[in-house]
Amino acid sequence: MPVRYVKIFAVTVFGLGCLVLGVTTVVDPYGVSPLGISLPRFNANKYKRVDVDRLIKPIEVLQKQPKTIFLGTSRVHESLDPGRFAGTRFAPAYNASIPGSTLAEILGYLKEFSALDGELKYVFVELFFPQFVENMYGRNVSGQEKSPLDLASDLTSLFFSIDALVNARLTVKLNSQGQDVGGYVNETGRYQFPPNHNPFQNFLGFPLFMLKVSHPVIESDRNWTLAETSFSMLDKIIKFGHERNIEVVFLLLPNHPVYDHFYLLNGHWGLIDWQEWKRRLAKFPNVIDFSAYNEIGDEKVSEHMKYWYDPIHFSVIVGDMILSALAPAPEFAAPKNFRADLNVDTVEARLQETQEKLAAWIAANPEYLTAYRDAVAQLASTSSADTYSHE
């Protein structure tokens, strides 16, 4: 092949590469371009940002250099607004949570973010019961931080790829049409629901939804056990925080009674396991418990709920209560039993109170038992008769 054809080919490839990089940098479909161009009817709404959130979180930590980060599952991702910490010792803060995160992944994120963020001083880590159930998430992820090459690869995919070019075109098209953005991840790292989000539908179909998604785990492991590896991850997270002079605070966040009731009915979230889980957590330092039952969980289910997006995810209003309790503000108002420091001196009273209030809620809301039985009957008609007979 003549040398001049090789040169023409190389120049063409280089030119196309520059064109792709120029378009994606200007349009910025994911909101991470250093140019920071944001124009109405052009690229202001980042419709595809939520699809690559896992890749973008490290880049935004590097860009923003927050003093505080939140790490956890979708509950933290949707409900804890870092802006609530403005003007406090925790500011600036960033929500670095990734839905479905295991504790091993959280340790990996902590290592990665610490390497990228020289200002990091505080980390709030969610502790969610499913993270401590053997095989609940069905994967075992290493807790190692990414290398600089991994970060470079992620950056390349966000600016210099066919997907990025396609999404840049889609971003301009949808913005020019005035398309509603739907759910999205904002500049603080938090996921925001669209204005038409309807909690009522999420509560109405919850038993059937949970039975379907839990079916493989239920069938493969009917006697769930606490995962020792998860408790060892807490030790590793604490140790890493000490080594890097980062204060680590663990958070037990609210569940709606409908969620807890489901596991009690299904025979897996037994009170013994649940109590043992909290007793063991009480032995770790800096564990703050917001999971007690109170009037937040008693909110009437409707299409315009104040405190809940669904039985698993509490609203940003409850999230603001949590953050205001962590950095007390004059307007802070919450139920009397909303916050408690969980330790060996407080855990038994907390357990007894929670157990009594859950039992009272179950007795006062028999319609949820009916909904569960209806879901069991519906699934039994399409599967083996004893698949969901764990009540």
PDB file of N, CA and C in Angstrom, residues 59-94:
ATOM      1  N   ILE A  59     -15.522  11.010  38.229  1.00  0.00           N
ATOM      2  CA  ILE A  59     -15.111  12.216  37.519  1.00  0.00           C
ATOM      3  C   ILE A  59     -15.621  13.460  38.243  1.00  0.00           C
ATOM      4  N   GLU A  60     -16.867  13.418  38.714  1.00  0.00           N
ATOM      5  CA  GLU A  60     -17.408  14.579  39.419  1.00  0.00           C
ATOM      6  C   GLU A  60     -16.756  14.760  40.785  1.00  0.00           C
ATOM      7  N   VAL A  61     -16.391  13.668  41.454  1.00  0.00           N
ATOM      8  CA  VAL A  61     -15.639  13.802  42.711  1.00  0.00           C
ATOM      9  C   VAL A  61     -14.307  14.493  42.444  1.00  0.00           C
ATOM     10  N   LEU A  62     -13.647  14.106  41.361  1.00  0.00           N
ATOM     11  CA  LEU A  62     -12.379  14.744  40.995  1.00  0.00           C
ATOM     12  C   LEU A  62     -12.577  16.223  40.680  1.00  0.00           C
ATOM     13  N   GLN A  63     -13.664  16.558  39.969  1.00  0.00           N
ATOM     14  CA  GLN A  63     -13.927  17.947  39.594  1.00  0.00           C
ATOM     15  C   GLN A  63     -14.325  18.804  40.784  1.00  0.00           C
ATOM     16  N   LYS A  64     -15.186  18.277  41.641  1.00  0.00           N
ATOM     17  CA  LYS A  64     -15.802  19.078  42.705  1.00  0.00           C
ATOM     18  C   LYS A  64     -15.002  19.104  43.992  1.00  0.00           C
ATOM     19  N   GLN A  65     -14.169  18.086  44.243  1.00  0.00           N
ATOM     20  CA  GLN A  65     -13.365  18.009  45.467  1.00  0.00           C
ATOM     21  C   GLN A  65     -14.216  18.251  46.728  1.00  0.00           C
ATOM     22  N   PRO A  66     -15.277  17.457  46.934  1.00  0.00           N
ATOM     23  CA  PRO A  66     -16.128  17.674  48.110  1.00  0.00           C
ATOM     24  C   PRO A  66     -15.430  17.301  49.415  1.00  0.00           C
ATOM     25  N   LYS A  67     -15.849  17.937  50.489  1.00  0.00           N
ATOM     26  CA  LYS A  67     -15.349  17.595  51.817  1.00  0.00           C
ATOM     27  C   LYS A  67     -16.078  16.374  52.367  1.00  0.00           C
ATOM     28  N   THR A  68     -17.334  16.180  51.907  1.00  0.00           N
ATOM     29  CA  THR A  68     -18.182  15.094  52.400  1.00  0.00           C
ATOM     30  C   THR A  68     -18.788  14.343  51.221  1.00  0.00           C
ATOM     31  N   ILE A  69     -18.845  13.020  51.325  1.00  0.00           N
ATOM     32  CA  ILE A  69     -19.559  12.235  50.323  1.00  0.00           C
ATOM     33  C   ILE A  69     -20.508  11.265  51.019  1.00  0.00           C
ATOM     34  N   PHE A  70     -21.597  10.935  50.317  1.00  0.00           N
ATOM     35  CA  PHE A  70     -22.533   9.906  50.761  1.00  0.00           C
ATOM     36  C   PHE A  70     -22.318   8.663  49.905  1.00  0.00           C
ATOM     37  N   LEU A  71     -22.278   7.506  50.548  1.00  0.00           N
ATOM     38  CA  LEU A  71     -22.144   6.237  49.850  1.00  0.00           C
ATOM     39  C   LEU A  71     -23.270   5.310  50.292  1.00  0.00           C
ATOM     40  N   GLY A  72     -23.954   4.692  49.330  1.00  0.00           N
ATOM     41  CA  GLY A  72     -25.035   3.784  49.686  1.00  0.00           C
ATOM     42  C   GLY A  72     -25.771   3.295  48.462  1.00  0.00           C
ATOM     43  N   THR A  73     -26.973   2.815  48.685  1.00  0.00           N
ATOM     44  CA  THR A  73     -27.799   2.247  47.629  1.00  0.00           C
ATOM     45  C   THR A  73     -28.691   3.325  47.014  1.00  0.00           C
ATOM     46  N   SER A  74     -29.710   2.878  46.278  1.00  0.00           N
ATOM     47  CA  SER A  74     -30.639   3.820  45.645  1.00  0.00           C
ATOM     48  C   SER A  74     -31.384   4.663  46.662  1.00  0.00           C
ATOM     49  N   ARG A  75     -31.506   4.193  47.903  1.00  0.00           N
ATOM     50  CA  ARG A  75     -32.198   4.960  48.940  1.00  0.00           C
ATOM     51  C   ARG A  75     -31.453   6.270  49.225  1.00  0.00           C
ATOM     52  N   VAL A  76     -30.151   6.188  49.309  1.00  0.00           N
ATOM     53  CA  VAL A  76     -29.333   7.389  49.491  1.00  0.00           C
ATOM     54  C   VAL A  76     -29.291   8.196  48.197  1.00  0.00           C
ATOM     55  N   HIS A  77     -29.152   7.492  47.088  1.00  0.00           N
ATOM     56  CA  HIS A  77     -29.060   8.126  45.769  1.00  0.00           C
ATOM     57  C   HIS A  77     -30.260   9.023  45.488  1.00  0.00           C
ATOM     58  N   GLU A  78     -31.451   8.593  45.926  1.00  0.00           N
ATOM     59  CA  GLU A  78     -32.674   9.320  45.619  1.00  0.00           C
ATOM     60  C   GLU A  78     -33.064  10.351  46.671  1.00  0.00           C
ATOM     61  N   SER A  79     -32.588  10.198  47.907  1.00  0.00           N
ATOM     62  CA  SER A  79     -33.230  10.926  49.002  1.00  0.00           C
ATOM     63  C   SER A  79     -32.339  11.838  49.827  1.00  0.00           C
ATOM     64  N   LEU A  80     -31.032  11.729  49.731  1.00  0.00           N
ATOM     65  CA  LEU A  80     -30.158  12.600  50.525  1.00  0.00           C
ATOM     66  C   LEU A  80     -29.582  13.692  49.633  1.00  0.00           C
ATOM     67  N   ASP A  81     -29.997  14.916  49.888  1.00  0.00           N
ATOM     68  CA  ASP A  81     -29.615  16.080  49.086  1.00  0.00           C
ATOM     69  C   ASP A  81     -28.409  16.768  49.715  1.00  0.00           C
ATOM     70  N   PRO A  82     -27.232  16.706  49.087  1.00  0.00           N
ATOM     71  CA  PRO A  82     -26.031  17.328  49.655  1.00  0.00           C
ATOM     72  C   PRO A  82     -26.176  18.821  49.908  1.00  0.00           C
ATOM     73  N   GLY A  83     -27.088  19.477  49.195  1.00  0.00           N
ATOM     74  CA  GLY A  83     -27.285  20.908  49.403  1.00  0.00           C
ATOM     75  C   GLY A  83     -27.743  21.250  50.807  1.00  0.00           C
ATOM     76  N   ARG A  84     -28.330  20.288  51.503  1.00  0.00           N
ATOM     77  CA  ARG A  84     -28.786  20.504  52.880  1.00  0.00           C
ATOM     78  C   ARG A  84     -27.617  20.811  53.814  1.00  0.00           C
ATOM     79  N   PHE A  85     -26.414  20.413  53.434  1.00  0.00           N
ATOM     80  CA  PHE A  85     -25.229  20.654  54.269  1.00  0.00           C
ATOM     81  C   PHE A  85     -24.581  22.015  54.009  1.00  0.00           C
ATOM     82  N   ALA A  86     -25.131  22.811  53.125  1.00  0.00           N
ATOM     83  CA  ALA A  86     -24.560  24.130  52.833  1.00  0.00           C
ATOM     84  C   ALA A  86     -24.459  24.960  54.108  1.00  0.00           C
ATOM     85  N   GLY A  87     -23.313  25.579  54.308  1.00  0.00           N
ATOM     86  CA  GLY A  87     -23.111  26.411  55.488  1.00  0.00           C
ATOM     87  C   GLY A  87     -22.718  25.649  56.734  1.00  0.00           C
ATOM     88  N   THR A  88     -22.550  24.328  56.626  1.00  0.00           N
ATOM     89  CA  THR A  88     -22.146  23.519  57.780  1.00  0.00           C
ATOM     90  C   THR A  88     -20.700  23.058  57.599  1.00  0.00           C
ATOM     91  N   ARG A  89     -20.177  22.401  58.619  1.00  0.00           N
ATOM     92  CA  ARG A  89     -18.803  21.909  58.541  1.00  0.00           C
ATOM     93  C   ARG A  89     -18.630  20.813  57.492  1.00  0.00           C
ATOM     94  N   PHE A  90     -19.750  20.250  56.997  1.00  0.00           N
ATOM     95  CA  PHE A  90     -19.690  19.171  56.024  1.00  0.00           C
ATOM     96  C   PHE A  90     -19.643  19.667  54.571  1.00  0.00           C
ATOM     97  N   ALA A  91     -19.861  20.950  54.360  1.00  0.00           N
ATOM     98  CA  ALA A  91     -19.916  21.477  52.999  1.00  0.00           C
ATOM     99  C   ALA A  91     -18.506  21.715  52.447  1.00  0.00           C
ATOM    100  N   PRO A  92     -18.345  21.556  51.112  1.00  0.00           N
ATOM    101  CA  PRO A  92     -19.330  21.057  50.137  1.00  0.00           C
ATOM    102  C   PRO A  92     -19.458  19.538  50.206  1.00  0.00           C
ATOM    103  N   ALA A  93     -20.662  19.057  49.880  1.00  0.00           N
ATOM    104  CA  ALA A  93     -20.940  17.620  49.944  1.00  0.00           C
ATOM    105  C   ALA A  93     -21.398  17.119  48.585  1.00  0.00           C
ATOM    106  N   TYR A  94     -21.271  15.800  48.376  1.00  0.00           N
ATOM    107  CA  TYR A  94     -21.626  15.195  47.091  1.00  0.00           C
ATOM    108  C   TYR A  94     -22.227  13.819  47.332  1.00  0.00           C
TER     109      TYR A  94
END
